Amino acid sequence: MDKMWSGRFSAGASSLLDKFNASIMFDRKLYREDIEGSLAHAAMLTKQGILNSEELAQITEGLNQVINEIESGEFEWKISDEDLHMGIEKRLTAIIGDAGKKLHTARSRNDQIAVDFRRYVLRKNLEIVEAIKLLMQEIIVVAEKHTDTLLPGMTHLQHAQPINFAFHLGAYLSMFKRDIERFESSRERNNISPLGCAALAGTPHAIDRDMTAESLGFDSVSVNCLDTVSDRDFALEILFNISTMMMHISRLSEELVMWSSYEFGFVELSDEYSTGSSIMPQKKNPDVPELLRGKTGRVYGSLMGLLTVMKALPLAYNKDTQEDKEGVFDSVETAEISLEILKEAIKTMQVKAHNMEKACAIGHLSATDLADYLVEKCNIPFREAHFITGRAVAKGEELNVDLSKMDFKYLKAIDERINEDVMEFLGLRHSMNARTSAGGTATKRTLEQLEYFKNYLQGK
Ligand code: ARG
């Protein structure tokens, strides 16, 4: 009968219940947030005359000792204490005596966990943003070397039009910038303090919620306590934000896997970030991007898991909510290591520009340019120009020669109106550089895009 809530019970809890019910083995990760919350709460209770300064001094000293014990590994985390809130409070009371028993005045574990978990998530939103920025910087370093490196731009995984490699990487920079914006806006929206909501309905004690909100770094206090103790939108948002970011990481990873195959040969991952086979001595496997792709699935699982936990909960707090933490911790840790290892893999990979350019020589990548030429120079309606170009492509297939290398006489034979100057238009680099419309692949546009991302990262 050593439970804090044992007053109304006559029999002790079964050890099976302890095991099933406890969150202490995972929520202990929040010990700093929890103790900072307690320190802020105690200072506020003292200012309001609910605790005296002697009690505050004891609580402060006791909690600092608890931090030291936790960080030195001395602290004993016990399943029977159920969660970190009770584990810490119990230890505090053992150290300082009666003052420790007053700390929980005007507070509940319901607002306490809402404070701890929310602050953890708010902090992680920012830390992940910083890690995305480092990844973007590394992508920019690679991109800047390849603003004139041609590779086949694809749709349906079929050769479509020539683009440059920096432009391709710029697509990922765009995705990661949106990711950053999502993490930042989640942080802004959710930066409100639950402390003082108590169990669900507020408290009759004369507390000052603004004071604790401010000392814990929240922008404001929450408006409705019933909502606040059961709201886990902030946790769902970080799971969604991580899921979307991992989806982007996974798309890039998929390309890295393909590009490092013999068939593509566009990149070679460094030895440091590749693995071998236990049986096939020649193998060099892209485990890093494969795992990044795989881990994305696990993160989605956590998002779906928490959405499902929340979907039928009556107001306000329900124990189901305790299932919110492990998936978030796991997803945050996955995001952190994923961003770091992807950054290193990109930094150390070798870009095989020669193979990228070679791949452009097949697939008639400048076919659209021929159609555009017919429209612009010969005043032919686009639909007809499309058909004529189709004939030229068919001729190329028959001769087994790419449109960009086809002898002019064949083109002339297909349509009289085509002149010799067409050959310049069919050149692959010309094709890439012709796409100068806003956001296009032309080297000069790509350079502008890289400048845009660099300015963004510098906060300009
Ligand atoms: N361990 C709990 C959780 O993570 C803390 C809140 C418990 N509240 C309660 N009324 N049992 O959700």
Coordinates of C-alpha atoms and ligand atoms in Angstrom, one line a residue:
M1 CA 0.0 0.0 0.0
D2 CA 2.7 2.5 -0.9
K3 CA 0.8 4.2 -3.7
M4 CA 0.2 7.9 -3.5
W5 CA -3.4 7.3 -4.4
S6 CA -4.0 4.4 -2.0
G7 CA -6.3 6.3 0.5
R8 CA -9.5 4.9 -0.8
F9 CA -8.2 1.4 -1.4
S10 CA -8.0 -1.5 1.1
A11 CA -6.0 -3.9 -1.0
G12 CA -2.7 -3.3 -2.7
A13 CA -2.3 -3.3 -6.5
S14 CA -1.3 -6.5 -8.1
S15 CA 2.2 -6.6 -9.6
L16 CA 0.6 -7.5 -12.9
L17 CA -1.3 -4.2 -12.8
D18 CA 1.8 -2.3 -11.9
K19 CA 3.5 -3.8 -15.0
F20 CA 0.6 -3.1 -17.2
N21 CA -0.3 0.4 -15.9
A22 CA 3.2 1.9 -15.6
S23 CA 4.6 4.5 -17.9
I24 CA 7.7 5.3 -15.8
M25 CA 10.1 3.2 -17.9
F26 CA 9.5 5.5 -20.9
D27 CA 8.1 8.8 -19.5
R28 CA 11.3 9.1 -17.4
K29 CA 12.8 10.6 -20.5
L30 CA 10.8 13.8 -19.5
Y31 CA 12.4 14.2 -16.1
R32 CA 13.9 17.6 -16.9
E33 CA 10.6 19.0 -18.2
D34 CA 8.9 17.5 -15.1
I35 CA 11.3 19.0 -12.6
E36 CA 11.4 22.4 -14.3
G37 CA 7.6 22.4 -14.3
S38 CA 7.6 21.6 -10.5
L39 CA 10.1 24.3 -9.8
A40 CA 8.0 26.9 -11.7
H41 CA 4.9 25.7 -10.0
A42 CA 6.5 25.9 -6.5
A43 CA 7.8 29.4 -7.2
M44 CA 4.3 30.5 -8.2
L45 CA 2.7 28.9 -5.2
T46 CA 5.1 30.8 -3.0
K47 CA 4.5 34.1 -4.6
Q48 CA 0.7 33.5 -4.1
G49 CA 1.3 32.7 -0.4
I50 CA 0.3 29.1 -0.7
L51 CA 3.9 27.9 0.1
N52 CA 6.3 29.8 2.3
S53 CA 9.8 30.6 1.3
E54 CA 11.3 28.1 3.6
E55 CA 9.3 25.4 1.9
L56 CA 10.2 26.7 -1.5
A57 CA 13.9 26.5 -0.6
Q58 CA 13.6 22.9 0.5
I59 CA 11.6 21.9 -2.6
T60 CA 14.2 23.6 -4.8
E61 CA 17.1 22.0 -3.1
G62 CA 15.4 18.6 -3.0
L63 CA 14.5 18.7 -6.7
N64 CA 18.0 19.7 -7.6
Q65 CA 19.2 16.7 -5.7
V66 CA 16.8 14.5 -7.6
I67 CA 18.1 15.8 -10.9
N68 CA 21.6 14.9 -9.8
E69 CA 20.6 11.5 -8.7
I70 CA 18.8 10.9 -12.1
E71 CA 21.8 12.1 -14.1
S72 CA 24.3 10.1 -12.1
G73 CA 22.3 7.0 -12.5
E74 CA 21.7 6.7 -8.8
F75 CA 17.9 7.3 -9.0
E76 CA 15.8 4.2 -8.6
W77 CA 13.0 4.1 -11.2
K78 CA 10.4 1.7 -9.9
I79 CA 7.5 0.2 -11.8
S80 CA 5.4 0.4 -8.7
D81 CA 5.7 4.2 -8.7
E82 CA 3.7 4.1 -12.0
D83 CA 5.0 7.3 -13.7
L84 CA 7.7 9.8 -13.4
H85 CA 5.6 12.3 -11.6
M86 CA 4.9 10.0 -8.7
G87 CA 8.4 8.6 -8.7
I88 CA 10.0 12.0 -8.5
E89 CA 7.5 13.4 -5.9
K90 CA 8.0 10.4 -3.7
R91 CA 11.8 10.7 -3.8
L92 CA 11.5 14.5 -3.1
T93 CA 9.3 13.8 -0.1
A94 CA 11.8 11.2 1.1
I95 CA 14.5 13.8 0.9
I96 CA 12.8 16.9 2.3
G97 CA 9.8 15.6 4.3
D98 CA 6.5 17.5 4.6
A99 CA 7.2 20.3 2.2
G100 CA 7.4 17.7 -0.6
K101 CA 3.8 16.7 0.1
K102 CA 2.6 20.3 -0.5
L103 CA 4.1 20.5 -4.1
H104 CA 1.1 18.9 -5.7
T105 CA -1.3 21.7 -4.4
A106 CA -3.4 23.1 -7.3
R107 CA -1.9 20.6 -9.8
S108 CA -2.8 17.2 -11.2
R109 CA -0.8 14.6 -13.1
N110 CA -3.1 15.5 -15.9
D111 CA -1.8 19.0 -16.4
Q112 CA 1.6 17.9 -15.3
I113 CA 2.1 15.4 -18.1
A114 CA 0.4 17.8 -20.6
V115 CA 3.1 20.4 -19.6
D116 CA 6.0 17.9 -19.8
F117 CA 5.1 16.3 -23.0
R118 CA 4.1 19.5 -24.7
R119 CA 7.4 21.1 -23.8
Y120 CA 9.4 18.1 -25.1
V121 CA 7.5 18.2 -28.4
L122 CA 7.9 22.0 -28.7
R123 CA 11.7 21.7 -28.1
K124 CA 12.0 18.8 -30.6
N125 CA 10.1 20.9 -33.3
L126 CA 13.0 23.4 -33.1
E127 CA 15.8 20.9 -32.9
I128 CA 14.5 19.0 -35.9
V129 CA 14.3 22.3 -37.8
E130 CA 18.0 22.9 -37.1
A131 CA 18.9 19.4 -38.3
I132 CA 16.9 19.9 -41.5
K133 CA 18.8 23.2 -42.1
L134 CA 22.1 21.3 -41.8
L135 CA 20.9 18.8 -44.3
M136 CA 19.8 21.5 -46.7
Q137 CA 23.2 23.2 -46.5
E138 CA 24.9 19.9 -47.5
I139 CA 22.5 19.5 -50.4
I140 CA 23.3 23.0 -51.5
V141 CA 27.1 22.3 -51.4
V142 CA 26.6 19.4 -53.8
A143 CA 24.1 21.3 -56.0
E144 CA 26.4 24.2 -56.5
K145 CA 28.9 21.9 -58.2
H146 CA 26.3 20.6 -60.6
T147 CA 24.3 23.5 -62.1
D148 CA 25.5 22.5 -65.5
T149 CA 25.5 18.7 -65.1
L150 CA 22.8 17.2 -67.3
L151 CA 20.6 14.3 -66.3
P152 CA 17.4 13.0 -67.7
G153 CA 14.4 14.6 -66.1
M154 CA 11.7 12.0 -65.8
T155 CA 8.0 11.5 -65.5
H156 CA 6.6 8.0 -65.1
L157 CA 10.3 7.0 -64.5
Q158 CA 10.7 7.5 -68.3
H159 CA 13.2 9.9 -69.9
A160 CA 11.3 13.2 -70.4
Q161 CA 13.4 16.3 -70.7
P162 CA 17.0 17.2 -69.9
I163 CA 17.5 19.0 -66.6
N164 CA 20.5 19.7 -64.5
F165 CA 21.4 17.9 -61.3
A166 CA 21.3 21.0 -59.1
F167 CA 17.7 21.6 -60.3
H168 CA 16.8 18.1 -59.3
L169 CA 18.3 18.6 -55.8
G170 CA 16.5 21.9 -55.7
A171 CA 13.2 20.0 -55.7
Y172 CA 14.2 18.4 -52.4
L173 CA 15.3 21.7 -51.0
S174 CA 11.8 22.9 -51.7
M175 CA 10.3 20.0 -49.8
F176 CA 12.6 20.4 -46.8
K177 CA 11.8 24.1 -46.6
R178 CA 8.1 23.3 -46.4
D179 CA 8.9 20.7 -43.7
I180 CA 10.7 23.4 -41.7
E181 CA 7.7 25.7 -42.0
R182 CA 5.4 23.0 -40.8
F183 CA 7.5 22.3 -37.7
E184 CA 7.7 26.0 -37.0
S185 CA 4.0 26.7 -37.3
S186 CA 3.2 23.7 -35.1
R187 CA 5.4 25.1 -32.5
E188 CA 3.8 28.5 -32.7
R189 CA 0.3 27.2 -32.5
N190 CA 0.9 24.9 -29.6
N191 CA 3.1 27.0 -27.4
I192 CA 0.5 27.4 -24.7
S193 CA 0.7 26.4 -21.0
P194 CA -1.5 23.7 -19.6
L195 CA -0.1 24.2 -16.0
G196 CA -2.8 25.1 -13.6
C197 CA -5.6 23.3 -15.4
A198 CA -5.3 20.7 -12.7
A199 CA -7.3 17.5 -13.2
L200 CA -9.8 19.0 -15.7
A201 CA -11.7 21.9 -14.3
G202 CA -9.1 24.3 -13.0
T203 CA -8.6 24.9 -9.2
P204 CA -10.1 27.0 -6.4
H205 CA -6.5 28.0 -5.3
A206 CA -5.5 31.5 -6.1
I207 CA -2.8 30.5 -8.7
D208 CA -1.1 32.6 -11.3
R209 CA -1.0 30.7 -14.6
D210 CA 0.6 33.6 -16.5
M211 CA 3.6 33.4 -14.1
T212 CA 4.2 29.7 -14.7
A213 CA 3.6 30.0 -18.4
E214 CA 6.2 32.7 -18.7
S215 CA 8.8 31.0 -16.6
L216 CA 8.4 27.8 -18.6
G217 CA 8.8 29.6 -21.9
F218 CA 5.2 29.3 -23.1
D219 CA 3.7 32.2 -25.1
S220 CA 0.4 32.2 -23.2
V221 CA -2.0 30.1 -21.1
S222 CA -4.5 27.7 -22.5
V223 CA -8.1 28.9 -22.7
N224 CA -10.2 25.9 -21.7
C225 CA -8.9 23.4 -19.1
L226 CA -11.1 20.5 -20.1
D227 CA -9.6 20.7 -23.6
T228 CA -6.1 21.2 -22.4
V229 CA -5.7 18.1 -20.3
S230 CA -6.9 15.9 -23.1
D231 CA -5.5 17.7 -26.1
R232 CA -2.8 15.8 -27.9
D233 CA -2.9 17.7 -31.2
F234 CA 0.6 19.0 -30.6
A235 CA 1.8 15.3 -30.5
L236 CA -0.2 14.4 -33.6
E237 CA 1.2 17.4 -35.4
I238 CA 4.8 16.5 -34.8
L239 CA 4.1 12.9 -35.9
F240 CA 2.5 14.3 -39.1
N241 CA 5.4 16.7 -39.6
I242 CA 7.9 13.9 -39.2
S243 CA 5.9 11.6 -41.4
T244 CA 5.8 14.1 -44.2
M245 CA 9.5 14.9 -43.8
M246 CA 10.3 11.2 -43.8
M247 CA 8.2 10.8 -46.9
H248 CA 10.5 13.3 -48.6
I249 CA 13.6 11.6 -47.2
S250 CA 12.2 8.3 -48.4
R251 CA 11.7 9.7 -51.9
L252 CA 15.2 11.0 -52.1
S253 CA 16.4 7.7 -50.6
E254 CA 14.6 5.7 -53.3
E255 CA 16.4 7.8 -55.9
L256 CA 19.8 7.2 -54.2
V257 CA 19.1 3.5 -54.2
M258 CA 18.3 3.5 -57.9
W259 CA 21.1 5.9 -58.8
S260 CA 23.7 3.7 -57.1
S261 CA 22.7 0.7 -59.2
Y262 CA 24.8 -0.4 -62.2
E263 CA 21.8 0.4 -64.4
F264 CA 21.9 4.1 -63.4
G265 CA 25.4 4.6 -62.0
F266 CA 24.6 8.2 -61.2
V267 CA 26.1 8.2 -57.7
E268 CA 28.4 6.1 -55.6
L269 CA 27.8 6.1 -51.9
S270 CA 31.0 6.3 -49.9
D271 CA 32.5 3.2 -48.2
E272 CA 31.7 4.8 -44.8
Y273 CA 28.0 4.8 -45.6
S274 CA 27.7 1.5 -47.5
T275 CA 27.6 -2.1 -46.4
G276 CA 28.8 -5.3 -47.8
S277 CA 27.3 -8.7 -48.3
S278 CA 28.1 -11.7 -46.1
I279 CA 28.3 -14.0 -49.1
M280 CA 28.8 -12.0 -52.3
P281 CA 32.2 -10.4 -52.0
Q282 CA 31.6 -7.9 -54.8
K283 CA 28.6 -6.2 -53.2
K284 CA 28.3 -2.7 -52.0
N285 CA 24.8 -2.1 -50.7
P286 CA 23.0 1.2 -50.1
D287 CA 21.7 0.1 -46.7
V288 CA 21.4 3.7 -45.5
P289 CA 18.8 5.0 -48.0
E290 CA 17.1 1.6 -47.9
L291 CA 16.7 1.9 -44.1
L292 CA 15.6 5.5 -44.3
R293 CA 12.9 4.3 -46.7
G294 CA 11.9 1.5 -44.4
K295 CA 11.9 3.6 -41.2
T296 CA 9.4 5.9 -42.8
G297 CA 6.8 3.2 -42.5
R298 CA 7.3 2.9 -38.8
V299 CA 6.8 6.6 -38.4
Y300 CA 3.5 6.5 -40.3
G301 CA 2.5 3.7 -38.0
S302 CA 3.0 5.9 -34.9
L303 CA 0.9 8.7 -36.5
M304 CA -1.9 6.3 -37.3
G305 CA -1.6 4.7 -33.9
L306 CA -2.1 8.0 -32.0
L307 CA -4.9 9.2 -34.3
T308 CA -6.6 5.9 -33.5
V309 CA -6.0 6.2 -29.7
M310 CA -7.6 9.7 -29.7
K311 CA -10.5 9.1 -32.0
A312 CA -13.2 8.0 -29.5
L313 CA -12.0 9.5 -26.2
P314 CA -14.6 11.3 -24.1
L315 CA -13.5 14.4 -22.4
A316 CA -11.3 14.9 -20.6
Y317 CA -8.2 12.9 -19.6
N318 CA -8.3 9.1 -20.2
K319 CA -5.6 6.6 -19.5
D320 CA -5.5 5.7 -23.2
T321 CA -3.6 8.9 -23.6
Q322 CA -0.6 7.4 -21.9
E323 CA -0.1 5.6 -25.2
D324 CA 0.9 8.9 -26.8
K325 CA 4.5 8.9 -25.8
E326 CA 6.4 5.9 -27.1
G327 CA 5.5 6.5 -30.8
V328 CA 6.5 10.2 -30.5
F329 CA 9.8 9.4 -28.8
D330 CA 10.5 6.8 -31.4
S331 CA 9.6 9.0 -34.3
V332 CA 11.6 11.9 -33.0
E333 CA 14.7 9.8 -32.5
T334 CA 14.2 8.3 -36.0
A335 CA 13.9 11.8 -37.5
E336 CA 17.0 12.9 -35.7
I337 CA 19.3 10.1 -36.8
S338 CA 17.8 10.0 -40.3
L339 CA 18.5 13.6 -40.9
E340 CA 22.0 13.3 -39.7
I341 CA 22.9 10.1 -41.6
L342 CA 21.3 11.4 -44.8
K343 CA 23.4 14.6 -44.5
E344 CA 26.6 12.5 -44.1
A345 CA 25.7 10.1 -47.0
I346 CA 25.1 13.1 -49.3
K347 CA 28.2 14.9 -48.2
T348 CA 30.4 11.8 -48.9
M349 CA 28.8 10.4 -52.0
Q350 CA 30.4 10.7 -55.4
V351 CA 28.3 12.2 -58.1
K352 CA 29.1 10.5 -61.5
A353 CA 28.3 13.5 -63.7
H354 CA 29.6 11.7 -66.8
N355 CA 27.1 8.8 -66.4
M356 CA 24.2 11.3 -65.9
E357 CA 25.1 13.1 -69.1
K358 CA 25.5 9.8 -70.9
A359 CA 22.0 8.7 -69.9
C360 CA 20.7 11.8 -71.6
A361 CA 21.9 10.6 -75.0
I362 CA 19.0 8.1 -75.2
G363 CA 15.3 8.6 -75.1
H364 CA 14.9 11.7 -77.4
L365 CA 15.0 14.1 -74.5
S366 CA 14.8 17.1 -76.8
A367 CA 11.6 16.0 -78.6
T368 CA 9.6 18.8 -76.9
D369 CA 12.2 21.2 -78.2
L370 CA 11.5 20.1 -81.8
A371 CA 7.8 20.7 -81.2
D372 CA 8.5 24.1 -79.6
Y373 CA 10.7 24.9 -82.6
L374 CA 7.9 24.1 -85.1
V375 CA 5.5 26.3 -83.1
E376 CA 7.9 29.2 -82.7
K377 CA 9.8 29.2 -86.0
C378 CA 7.4 27.6 -88.4
N379 CA 4.1 28.9 -87.0
I380 CA 2.7 25.4 -86.8
P381 CA -0.1 24.8 -84.2
F382 CA 1.2 22.8 -81.2
R383 CA -1.0 19.8 -81.8
E384 CA 0.3 19.4 -85.3
A385 CA 3.9 20.1 -84.2
H386 CA 3.5 17.3 -81.6
F387 CA 2.5 14.9 -84.4
I388 CA 5.4 15.9 -86.7
T389 CA 7.8 15.4 -83.8
G390 CA 6.3 12.0 -83.2
R391 CA 7.2 11.1 -86.8
A392 CA 10.8 12.3 -86.2
V393 CA 11.0 10.2 -83.0
A394 CA 9.7 7.2 -84.9
K395 CA 12.4 7.8 -87.5
G396 CA 15.0 8.0 -84.8
E397 CA 13.9 4.7 -83.3
E398 CA 14.1 3.1 -86.8
L399 CA 17.6 4.4 -87.3
N400 CA 18.5 3.8 -83.7
V401 CA 19.7 7.3 -83.2
D402 CA 18.7 9.9 -80.7
L403 CA 16.8 12.9 -82.0
S404 CA 19.6 15.2 -80.7
K405 CA 22.0 13.4 -83.0
M406 CA 19.8 12.8 -86.1
D407 CA 21.0 13.9 -89.5
F408 CA 19.2 17.0 -90.7
K409 CA 18.2 15.4 -94.0
Y410 CA 15.8 13.0 -92.2
L411 CA 14.1 15.9 -90.4
K412 CA 13.7 17.9 -93.6
A413 CA 12.2 14.8 -95.3
I414 CA 9.5 14.6 -92.5
D415 CA 8.5 18.3 -92.9
E416 CA 9.7 20.7 -95.5
R417 CA 9.3 23.7 -93.2
I418 CA 12.1 22.6 -90.9
N419 CA 15.3 24.5 -91.4
E420 CA 19.0 23.7 -90.5
D421 CA 18.9 26.0 -87.4
V422 CA 16.8 23.2 -85.8
M423 CA 19.9 21.3 -84.9
E424 CA 20.9 23.9 -82.3
F425 CA 17.4 23.5 -80.7
L426 CA 17.8 19.8 -80.5
G427 CA 21.1 20.0 -78.5
L428 CA 20.5 18.7 -74.9
R429 CA 22.3 21.5 -73.1
H430 CA 20.4 24.0 -75.3
S431 CA 17.2 22.3 -74.3
M432 CA 17.9 22.6 -70.6
N433 CA 19.0 26.2 -70.8
A434 CA 16.0 27.1 -72.9
R435 CA 13.7 26.5 -70.0
T436 CA 14.0 29.9 -68.5
S437 CA 10.5 30.4 -67.3
A438 CA 10.2 31.1 -63.6
G439 CA 11.1 28.1 -61.6
G440 CA 12.6 26.4 -64.7
T441 CA 15.7 24.2 -65.0
A442 CA 17.9 26.6 -67.1
T443 CA 21.2 27.0 -65.3
K444 CA 20.6 30.7 -64.7
R445 CA 17.2 29.9 -63.1
T446 CA 18.7 27.1 -61.1
L447 CA 21.4 29.4 -59.7
E448 CA 18.6 31.8 -58.7
Q449 CA 16.8 29.0 -56.9
L450 CA 20.0 28.0 -55.0
E451 CA 20.4 31.6 -54.0
Y452 CA 16.9 31.7 -52.7
F453 CA 17.5 28.7 -50.5
K454 CA 20.8 30.1 -49.3
N455 CA 19.1 33.3 -48.3
Y456 CA 16.4 31.4 -46.6
L457 CA 18.9 29.5 -44.5
Q458 CA 20.6 32.7 -43.6
G459 CA 17.3 34.1 -42.4
K460 CA 17.2 36.7 -45.2
Ligands
ARG1 N1 1.3 8.5 -16.9 C1 0.2 9.3 -17.2 C2 0.2 9.6 -18.7 O1 1.2 9.5 -19.3 C3 0.2 10.6 -16.5 C4 -1.2 11.2 -16.2 C5 -1.9 10.2 -15.3 N2 -3.2 10.7 -14.9 C6 -4.1 10.0 -14.3 N3 -5.2 10.6 -14.0 N4 -3.9 8.7 -14.1 O2 -0.8 9.9 -19.3

